[in-house]
CSV table of C-alpha atoms in Angstrom, one decimal:
chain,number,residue,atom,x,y,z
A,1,UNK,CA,-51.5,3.0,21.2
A,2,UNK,CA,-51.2,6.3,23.2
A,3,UNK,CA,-52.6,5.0,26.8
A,4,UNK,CA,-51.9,1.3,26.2
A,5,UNK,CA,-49.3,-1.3,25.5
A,6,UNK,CA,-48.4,-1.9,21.9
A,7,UNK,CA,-48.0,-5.3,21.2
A,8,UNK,CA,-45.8,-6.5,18.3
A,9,UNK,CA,-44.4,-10.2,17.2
A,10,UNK,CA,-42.2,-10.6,15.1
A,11,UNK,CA,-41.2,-10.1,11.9
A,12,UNK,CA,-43.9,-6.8,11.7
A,13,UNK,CA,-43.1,-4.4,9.2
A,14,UNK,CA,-43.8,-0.4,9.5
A,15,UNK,CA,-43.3,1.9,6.5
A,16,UNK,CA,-44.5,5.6,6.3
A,17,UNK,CA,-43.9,8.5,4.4
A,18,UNK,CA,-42.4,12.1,6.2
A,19,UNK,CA,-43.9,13.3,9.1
A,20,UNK,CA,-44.6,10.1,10.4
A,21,UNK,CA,-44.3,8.0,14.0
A,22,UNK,CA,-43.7,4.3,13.7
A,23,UNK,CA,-44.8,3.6,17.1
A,24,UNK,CA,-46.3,5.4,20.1
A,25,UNK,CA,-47.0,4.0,23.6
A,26,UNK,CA,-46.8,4.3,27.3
A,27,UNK,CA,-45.6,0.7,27.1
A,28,UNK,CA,-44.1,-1.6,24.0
A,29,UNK,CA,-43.5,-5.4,23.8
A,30,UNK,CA,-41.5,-5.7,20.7
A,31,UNK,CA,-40.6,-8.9,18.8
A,32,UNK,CA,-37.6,-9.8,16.6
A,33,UNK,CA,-37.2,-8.6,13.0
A,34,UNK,CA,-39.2,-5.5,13.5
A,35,UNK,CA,-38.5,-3.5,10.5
A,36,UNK,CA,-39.7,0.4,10.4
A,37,UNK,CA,-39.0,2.3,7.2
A,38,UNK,CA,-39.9,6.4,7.6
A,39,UNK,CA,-39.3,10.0,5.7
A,40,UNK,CA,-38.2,12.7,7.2
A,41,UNK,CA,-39.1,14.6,10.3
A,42,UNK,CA,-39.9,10.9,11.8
A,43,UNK,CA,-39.8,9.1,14.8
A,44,UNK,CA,-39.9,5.0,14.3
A,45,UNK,CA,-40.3,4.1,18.0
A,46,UNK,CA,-41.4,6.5,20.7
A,47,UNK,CA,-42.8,5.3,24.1
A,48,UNK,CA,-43.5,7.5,27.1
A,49,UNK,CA,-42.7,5.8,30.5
A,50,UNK,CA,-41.4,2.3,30.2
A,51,UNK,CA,-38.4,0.5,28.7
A,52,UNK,CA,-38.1,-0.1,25.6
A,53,UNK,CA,-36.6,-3.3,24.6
A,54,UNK,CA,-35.2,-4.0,20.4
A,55,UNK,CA,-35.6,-7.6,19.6
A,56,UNK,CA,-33.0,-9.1,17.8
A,57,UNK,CA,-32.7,-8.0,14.2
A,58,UNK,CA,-34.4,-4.9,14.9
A,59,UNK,CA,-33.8,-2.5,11.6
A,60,UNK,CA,-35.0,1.0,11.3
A,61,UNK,CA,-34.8,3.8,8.5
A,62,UNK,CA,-35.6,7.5,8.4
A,63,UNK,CA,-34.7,10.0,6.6
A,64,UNK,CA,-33.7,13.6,7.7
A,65,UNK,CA,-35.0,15.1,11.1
A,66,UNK,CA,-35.7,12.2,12.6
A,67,UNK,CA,-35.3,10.0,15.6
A,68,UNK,CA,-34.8,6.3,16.1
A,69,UNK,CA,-36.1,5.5,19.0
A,70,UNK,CA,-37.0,7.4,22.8
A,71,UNK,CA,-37.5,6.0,26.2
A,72,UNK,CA,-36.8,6.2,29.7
A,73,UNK,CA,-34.3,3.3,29.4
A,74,UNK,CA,-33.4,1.4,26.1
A,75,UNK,CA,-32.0,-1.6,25.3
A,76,UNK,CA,-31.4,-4.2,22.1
A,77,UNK,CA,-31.1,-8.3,22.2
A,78,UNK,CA,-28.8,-8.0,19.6
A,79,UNK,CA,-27.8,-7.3,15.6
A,80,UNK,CA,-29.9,-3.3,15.7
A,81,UNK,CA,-29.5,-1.5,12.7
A,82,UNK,CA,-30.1,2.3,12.6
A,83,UNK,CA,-30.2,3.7,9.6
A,84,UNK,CA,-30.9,8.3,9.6
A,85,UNK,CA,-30.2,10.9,7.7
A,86,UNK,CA,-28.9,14.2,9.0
A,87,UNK,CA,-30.1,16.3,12.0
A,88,UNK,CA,-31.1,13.2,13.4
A,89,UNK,CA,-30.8,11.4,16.7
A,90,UNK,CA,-30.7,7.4,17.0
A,91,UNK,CA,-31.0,6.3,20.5
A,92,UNK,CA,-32.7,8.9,22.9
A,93,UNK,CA,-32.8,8.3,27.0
A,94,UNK,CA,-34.5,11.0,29.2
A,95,UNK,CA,-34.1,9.1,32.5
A,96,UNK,CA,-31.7,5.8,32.9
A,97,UNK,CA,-29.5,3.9,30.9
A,98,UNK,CA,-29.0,2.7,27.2
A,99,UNK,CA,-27.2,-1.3,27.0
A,100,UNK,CA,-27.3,-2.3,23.1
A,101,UNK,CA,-26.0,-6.0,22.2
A,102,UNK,CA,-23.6,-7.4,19.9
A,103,UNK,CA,-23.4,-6.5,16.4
A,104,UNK,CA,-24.9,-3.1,16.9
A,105,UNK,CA,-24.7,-0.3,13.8
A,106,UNK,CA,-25.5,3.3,13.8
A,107,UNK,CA,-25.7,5.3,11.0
A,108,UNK,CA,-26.2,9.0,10.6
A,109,UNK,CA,-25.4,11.7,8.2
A,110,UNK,CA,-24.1,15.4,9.5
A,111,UNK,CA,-25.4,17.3,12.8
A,112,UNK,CA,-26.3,14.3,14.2
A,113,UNK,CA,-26.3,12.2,17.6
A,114,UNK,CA,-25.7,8.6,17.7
A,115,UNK,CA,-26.6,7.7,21.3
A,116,UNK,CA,-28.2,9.5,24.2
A,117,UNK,CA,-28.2,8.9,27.4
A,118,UNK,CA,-28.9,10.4,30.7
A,119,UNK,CA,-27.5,7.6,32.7
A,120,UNK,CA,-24.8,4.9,31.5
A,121,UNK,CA,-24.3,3.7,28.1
A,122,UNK,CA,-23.0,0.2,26.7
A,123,UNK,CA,-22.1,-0.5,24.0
A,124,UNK,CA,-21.3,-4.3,23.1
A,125,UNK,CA,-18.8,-5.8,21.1
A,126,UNK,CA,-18.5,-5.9,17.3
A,127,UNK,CA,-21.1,-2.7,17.0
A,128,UNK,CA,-20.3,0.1,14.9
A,129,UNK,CA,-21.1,3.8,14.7
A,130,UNK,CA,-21.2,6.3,11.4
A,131,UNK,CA,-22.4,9.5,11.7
A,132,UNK,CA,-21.5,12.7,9.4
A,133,UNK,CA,-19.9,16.3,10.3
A,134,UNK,CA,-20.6,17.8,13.5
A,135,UNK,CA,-21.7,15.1,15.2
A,136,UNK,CA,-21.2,13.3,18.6
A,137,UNK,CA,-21.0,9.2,18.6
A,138,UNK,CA,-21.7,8.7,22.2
A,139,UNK,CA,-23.0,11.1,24.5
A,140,UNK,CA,-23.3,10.3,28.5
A,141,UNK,CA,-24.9,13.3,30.7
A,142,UNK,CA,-24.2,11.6,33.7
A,143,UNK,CA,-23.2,8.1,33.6
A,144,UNK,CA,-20.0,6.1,32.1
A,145,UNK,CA,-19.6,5.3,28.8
A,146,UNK,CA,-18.2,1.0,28.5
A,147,UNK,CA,-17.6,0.2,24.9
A,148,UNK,CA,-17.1,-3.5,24.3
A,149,UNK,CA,-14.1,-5.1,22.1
A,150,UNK,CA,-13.5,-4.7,18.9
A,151,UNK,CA,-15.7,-1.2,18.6
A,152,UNK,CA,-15.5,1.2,15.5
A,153,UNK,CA,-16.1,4.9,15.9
A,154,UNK,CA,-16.3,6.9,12.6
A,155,UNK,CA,-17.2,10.9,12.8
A,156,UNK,CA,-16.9,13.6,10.2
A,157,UNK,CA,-15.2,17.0,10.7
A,158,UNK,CA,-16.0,19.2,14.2
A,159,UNK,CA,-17.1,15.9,16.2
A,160,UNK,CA,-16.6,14.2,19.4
A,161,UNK,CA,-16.4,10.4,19.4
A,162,UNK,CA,-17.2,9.8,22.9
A,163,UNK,CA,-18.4,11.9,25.8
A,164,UNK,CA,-19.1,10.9,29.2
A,165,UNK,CA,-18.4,11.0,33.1
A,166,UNK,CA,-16.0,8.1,32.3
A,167,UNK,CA,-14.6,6.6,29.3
A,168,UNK,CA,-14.1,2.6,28.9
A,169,UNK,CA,-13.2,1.4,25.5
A,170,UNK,CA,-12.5,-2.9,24.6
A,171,UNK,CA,-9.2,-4.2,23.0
A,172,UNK,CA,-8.9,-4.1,19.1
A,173,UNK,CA,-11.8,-1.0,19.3
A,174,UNK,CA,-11.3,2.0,16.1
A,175,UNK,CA,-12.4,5.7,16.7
A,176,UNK,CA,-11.8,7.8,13.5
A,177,UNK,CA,-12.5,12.0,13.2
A,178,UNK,CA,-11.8,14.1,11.1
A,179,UNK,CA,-10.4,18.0,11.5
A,180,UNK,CA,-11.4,20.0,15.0
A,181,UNK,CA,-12.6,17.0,16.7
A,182,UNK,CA,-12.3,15.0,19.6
A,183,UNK,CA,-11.8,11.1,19.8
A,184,UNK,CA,-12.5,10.2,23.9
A,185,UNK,CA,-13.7,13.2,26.4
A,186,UNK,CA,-14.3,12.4,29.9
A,187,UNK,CA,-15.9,15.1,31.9
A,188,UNK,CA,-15.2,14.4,35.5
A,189,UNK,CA,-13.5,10.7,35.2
A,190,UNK,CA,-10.6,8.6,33.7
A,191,UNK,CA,-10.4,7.7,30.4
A,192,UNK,CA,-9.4,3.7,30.3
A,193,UNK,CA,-8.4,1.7,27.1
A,194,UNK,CA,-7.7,-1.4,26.7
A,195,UNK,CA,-5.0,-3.4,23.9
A,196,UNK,CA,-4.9,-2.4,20.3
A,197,UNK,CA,-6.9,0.3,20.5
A,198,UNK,CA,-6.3,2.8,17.3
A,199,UNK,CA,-7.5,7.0,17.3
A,200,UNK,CA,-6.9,8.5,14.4
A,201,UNK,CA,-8.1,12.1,14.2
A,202,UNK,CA,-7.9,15.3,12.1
A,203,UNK,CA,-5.9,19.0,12.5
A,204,UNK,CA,-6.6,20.8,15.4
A,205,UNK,CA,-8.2,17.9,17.4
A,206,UNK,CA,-7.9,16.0,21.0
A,207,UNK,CA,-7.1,12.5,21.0
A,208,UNK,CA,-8.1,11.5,24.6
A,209,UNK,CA,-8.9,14.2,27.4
A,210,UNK,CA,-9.8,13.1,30.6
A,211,UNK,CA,-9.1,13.0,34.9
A,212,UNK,CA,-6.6,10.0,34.1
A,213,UNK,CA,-6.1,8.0,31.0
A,214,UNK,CA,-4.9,4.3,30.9
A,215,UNK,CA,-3.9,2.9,27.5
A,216,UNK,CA,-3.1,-0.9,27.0
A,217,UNK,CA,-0.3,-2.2,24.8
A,218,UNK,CA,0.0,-2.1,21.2
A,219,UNK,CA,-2.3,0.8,20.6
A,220,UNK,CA,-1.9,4.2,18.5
A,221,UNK,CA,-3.0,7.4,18.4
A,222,UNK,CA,-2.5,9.5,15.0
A,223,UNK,CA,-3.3,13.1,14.7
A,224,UNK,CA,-2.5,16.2,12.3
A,225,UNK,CA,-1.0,19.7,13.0
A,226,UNK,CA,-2.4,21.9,16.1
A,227,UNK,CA,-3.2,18.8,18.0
A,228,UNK,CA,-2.9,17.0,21.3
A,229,UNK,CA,-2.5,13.3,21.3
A,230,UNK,CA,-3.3,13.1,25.2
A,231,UNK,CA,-4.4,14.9,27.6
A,232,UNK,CA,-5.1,14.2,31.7
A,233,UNK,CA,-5.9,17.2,33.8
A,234,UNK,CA,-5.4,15.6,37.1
A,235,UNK,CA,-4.4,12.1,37.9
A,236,UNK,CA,-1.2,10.4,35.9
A,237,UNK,CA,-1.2,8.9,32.2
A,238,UNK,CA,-0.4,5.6,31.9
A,239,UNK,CA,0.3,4.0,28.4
A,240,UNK,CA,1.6,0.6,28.0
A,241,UNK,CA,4.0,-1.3,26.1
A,242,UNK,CA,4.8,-0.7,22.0
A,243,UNK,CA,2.8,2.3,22.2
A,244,UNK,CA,2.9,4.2,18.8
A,245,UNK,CA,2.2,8.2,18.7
A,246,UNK,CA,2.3,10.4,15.6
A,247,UNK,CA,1.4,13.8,15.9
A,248,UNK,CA,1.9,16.4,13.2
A,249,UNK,CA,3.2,20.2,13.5
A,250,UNK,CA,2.7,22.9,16.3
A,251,UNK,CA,1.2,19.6,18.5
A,252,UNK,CA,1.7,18.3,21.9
A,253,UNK,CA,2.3,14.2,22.2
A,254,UNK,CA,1.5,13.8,26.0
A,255,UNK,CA,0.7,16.3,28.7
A,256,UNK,CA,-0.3,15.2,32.0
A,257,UNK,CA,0.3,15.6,35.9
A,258,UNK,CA,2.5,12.6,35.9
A,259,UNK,CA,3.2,10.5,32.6
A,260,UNK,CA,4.3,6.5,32.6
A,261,UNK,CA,5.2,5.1,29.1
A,262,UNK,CA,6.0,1.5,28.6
A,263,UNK,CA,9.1,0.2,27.0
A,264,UNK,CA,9.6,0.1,23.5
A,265,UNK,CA,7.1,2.9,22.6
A,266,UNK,CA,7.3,5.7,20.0
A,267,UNK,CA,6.6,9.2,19.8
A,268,UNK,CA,6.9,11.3,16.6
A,269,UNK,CA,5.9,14.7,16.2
A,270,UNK,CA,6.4,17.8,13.7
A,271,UNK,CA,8.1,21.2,14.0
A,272,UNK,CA,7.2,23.7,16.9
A,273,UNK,CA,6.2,20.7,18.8
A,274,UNK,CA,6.3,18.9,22.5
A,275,UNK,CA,6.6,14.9,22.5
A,276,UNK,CA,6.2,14.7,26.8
A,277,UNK,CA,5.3,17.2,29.0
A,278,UNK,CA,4.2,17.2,33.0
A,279,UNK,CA,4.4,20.4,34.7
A,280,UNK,CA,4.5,19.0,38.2
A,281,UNK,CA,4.5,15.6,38.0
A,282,UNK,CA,7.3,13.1,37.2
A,283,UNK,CA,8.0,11.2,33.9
A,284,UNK,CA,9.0,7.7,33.7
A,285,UNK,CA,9.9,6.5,30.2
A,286,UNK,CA,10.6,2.7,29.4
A,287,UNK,CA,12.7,1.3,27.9
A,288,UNK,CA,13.6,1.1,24.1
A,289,UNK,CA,11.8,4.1,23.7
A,290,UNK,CA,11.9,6.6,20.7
A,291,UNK,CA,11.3,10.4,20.5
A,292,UNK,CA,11.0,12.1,17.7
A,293,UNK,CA,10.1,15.7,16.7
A,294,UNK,CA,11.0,18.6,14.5
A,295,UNK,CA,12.7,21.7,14.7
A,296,UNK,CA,12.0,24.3,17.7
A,297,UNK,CA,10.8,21.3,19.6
A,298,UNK,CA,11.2,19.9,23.1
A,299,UNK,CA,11.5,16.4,23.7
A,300,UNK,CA,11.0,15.4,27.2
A,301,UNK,CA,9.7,18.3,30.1
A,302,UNK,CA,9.0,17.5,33.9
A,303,UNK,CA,9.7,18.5,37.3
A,304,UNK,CA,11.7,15.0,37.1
A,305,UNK,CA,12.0,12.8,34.2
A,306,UNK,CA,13.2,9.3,33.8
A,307,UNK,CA,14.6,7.5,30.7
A,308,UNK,CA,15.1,3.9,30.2
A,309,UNK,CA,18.1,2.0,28.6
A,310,UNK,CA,18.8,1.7,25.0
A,311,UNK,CA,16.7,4.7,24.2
A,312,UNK,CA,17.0,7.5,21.7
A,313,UNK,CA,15.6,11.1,21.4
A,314,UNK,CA,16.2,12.8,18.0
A,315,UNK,CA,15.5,16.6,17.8
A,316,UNK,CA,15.8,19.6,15.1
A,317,UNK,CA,16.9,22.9,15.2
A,318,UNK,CA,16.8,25.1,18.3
A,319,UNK,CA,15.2,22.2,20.1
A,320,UNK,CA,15.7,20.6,23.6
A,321,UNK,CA,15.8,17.1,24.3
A,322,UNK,CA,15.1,16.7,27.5
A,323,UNK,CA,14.4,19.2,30.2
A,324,UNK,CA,13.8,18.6,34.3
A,325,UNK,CA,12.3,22.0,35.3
A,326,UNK,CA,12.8,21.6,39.5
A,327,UNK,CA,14.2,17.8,39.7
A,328,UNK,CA,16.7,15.5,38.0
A,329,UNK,CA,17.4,13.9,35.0
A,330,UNK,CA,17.9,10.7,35.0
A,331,UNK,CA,18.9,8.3,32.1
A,332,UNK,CA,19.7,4.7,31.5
A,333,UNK,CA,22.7,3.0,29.9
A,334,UNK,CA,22.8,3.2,26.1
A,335,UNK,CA,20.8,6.6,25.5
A,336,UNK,CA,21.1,8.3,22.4
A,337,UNK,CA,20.5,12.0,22.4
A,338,UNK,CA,20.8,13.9,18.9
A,339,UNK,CA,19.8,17.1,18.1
A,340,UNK,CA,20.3,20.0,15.6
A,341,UNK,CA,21.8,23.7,15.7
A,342,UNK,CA,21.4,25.8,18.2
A,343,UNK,CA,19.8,23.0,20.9
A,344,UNK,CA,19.9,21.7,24.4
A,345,UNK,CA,20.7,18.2,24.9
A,346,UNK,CA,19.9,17.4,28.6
A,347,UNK,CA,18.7,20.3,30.9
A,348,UNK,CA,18.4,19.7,34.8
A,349,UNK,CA,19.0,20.1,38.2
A,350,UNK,CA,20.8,17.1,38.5
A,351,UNK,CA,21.7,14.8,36.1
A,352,UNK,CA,22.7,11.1,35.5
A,353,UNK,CA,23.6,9.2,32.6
A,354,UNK,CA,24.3,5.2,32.8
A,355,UNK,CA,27.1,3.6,31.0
């Protein structure tokens, strides 16, 4: 219908060979179990100026090309399954905002955009997203990005997970990339996850990038050589509690204005590597933390750094430990400090050490 509403109840079924368009409308009213099954160079839903509304169970598949479904604002009662091949965009908002239910799944192959959106996008619990090599997951022009608990994320090589003016991801949530990638970018805002979260991304990547970046206990980030784990331009990084960070050679662990770790979190990194570092701020490190990192390495480096008690930072060859640039060091009781030949210990401007 090309002036009119389209009318559909459920349990309608669409399939078309390549070159095809599923639907067309100024307006839609869809009902559940829609299925639409398309070629390539395909659209299965596209309508012009209203919202666009997936009724539960909604499953669509096209092959190369192709685009799932466009709207000025887009959303899903629950269970959507998107299935494209490559070059080939899912979800597609030219105006507002894109809010998809529980038990969502996106599927793409390579050069390919999961979700669109102009304005915010949701994304509820239990949903999923697959796309191929050079790729982007999530992308937010000007709104936030809220993922829901218990997410999974899973891009190919030269990708970038999530993108958007601000970055919320749910407890237990998965984002996976492969080489020259990056997990969480947030333009202008904070990046904020919650408990259990696991990144695990390729060589030469970005973990999380953002204003400010909160991380909730018990989560971990794991990258490869020529990598960042974290990375806040402006406001502090706060991690929580049994944080675990493993970064490979030639990598940075956490750089930041002003870094907070909770106790009894790790950090382990390669050769030619930096575990900590805050050029002006101040670094405050809990306790029962452990730093590890290769040889030519630095540990710890801020304009004043804190280390809780029964810590330990372990160190290679030609390597510092821990280094205040313009402030003090100051460390709890029962720190253990071990490096190799040819290395600096503790480096500061004052220094004290607890019993």
């Amino acid at each position: 219908s090309k002036e009119g509403t389209a009318n559909l109840k459920n349990n309608v079924e669409i399939k078309a060979s390549n070159n095809s368009i599923g639907i067309y409308a100024n307006n839609v009213v869809l009902g559940d179990s829609l299925k639409i099954d398309l070629g390539s160079n395909s659209t299965a839903i596209y309508v012009k100026s209203s919202p666009v509304v997936l009724g539960d169970n909604t499953q669509i598949k096209a092959s190369d090309n192709s685009l799932g479904v466009y709207g000025t604002k887009i959303s899903s009662i629950g269970n959507l399954k998107i299935d494209l091949g490559s070059n080939s965009t899912a979800i597609y908002t030219k105006d507002l905002d894109v809010n998809l239910s529980k038990g969502a799944e996106i599927t793409a192959a390579n050069n390919s955009l999961g979700i669109y959106g102009k304005g915010d996008v949701k994304l509820d619990d239990n949903s999923k997203i697959s796309l191929g090599e050079e790729s982007t997951a999530i992308y937010s022009k000007e709104g936030s990005a809220n993922l829901g608990k218990n997410v999974e994320i899973k891009v190919g090589n030269k990708s970038t997970g999530l993108y958007g003016k601000e970055v919320t991801l749910g407890d237990s949530s998965k984002v996976s990339l492969g080489e020259e990638s990056t997990a969480i970018y947030s333009k202008e805002g904070s990046v904020n996850l919650g408990k259990n979260v696991e990144i695990t991304v390729g060589n030469k990547s970005t973990g999380l990038y953002g204003k400010g970046v909160t991380l909730g206990d018990n989560s971990k980030l794991s990258l490869e050589e020529e990598s960042t784990a974290i990375y806040s331009k402006e406001d502090p990084i706060n991690l929580g509690k049994n944080i675990e960070i493993t970064v490979g050679n030639k990598s940075t662990g956490l750089y930041g204005k002003g870094i907070n770790l909770g106790d009894s979190s790790k950090l382990s990194l390669g050769e030619e590597s930096t575990a900590v570092y805050s050029k002006e701020g101040s670094i405050n490190l809990g306790k029962n933390v452990g730093i590890t990192a290769g040889n030519k390495s630095i540990g710890v480096y801020g304009k004043e750094v804190t280390l809780g008690d029964s810590s330990k930072v372990s160190l290679g060859e030609e390597s510092t430990a821990i280094y205040s640039k313009e402030g003090s060091a100051n460390l709890g009781k029962n720190i253990e400090i071990t490096t190799g030949n040819k290395s600096t210990g503790i480096y500061g401007k004052g220094i004290t050490l607890g019993r």
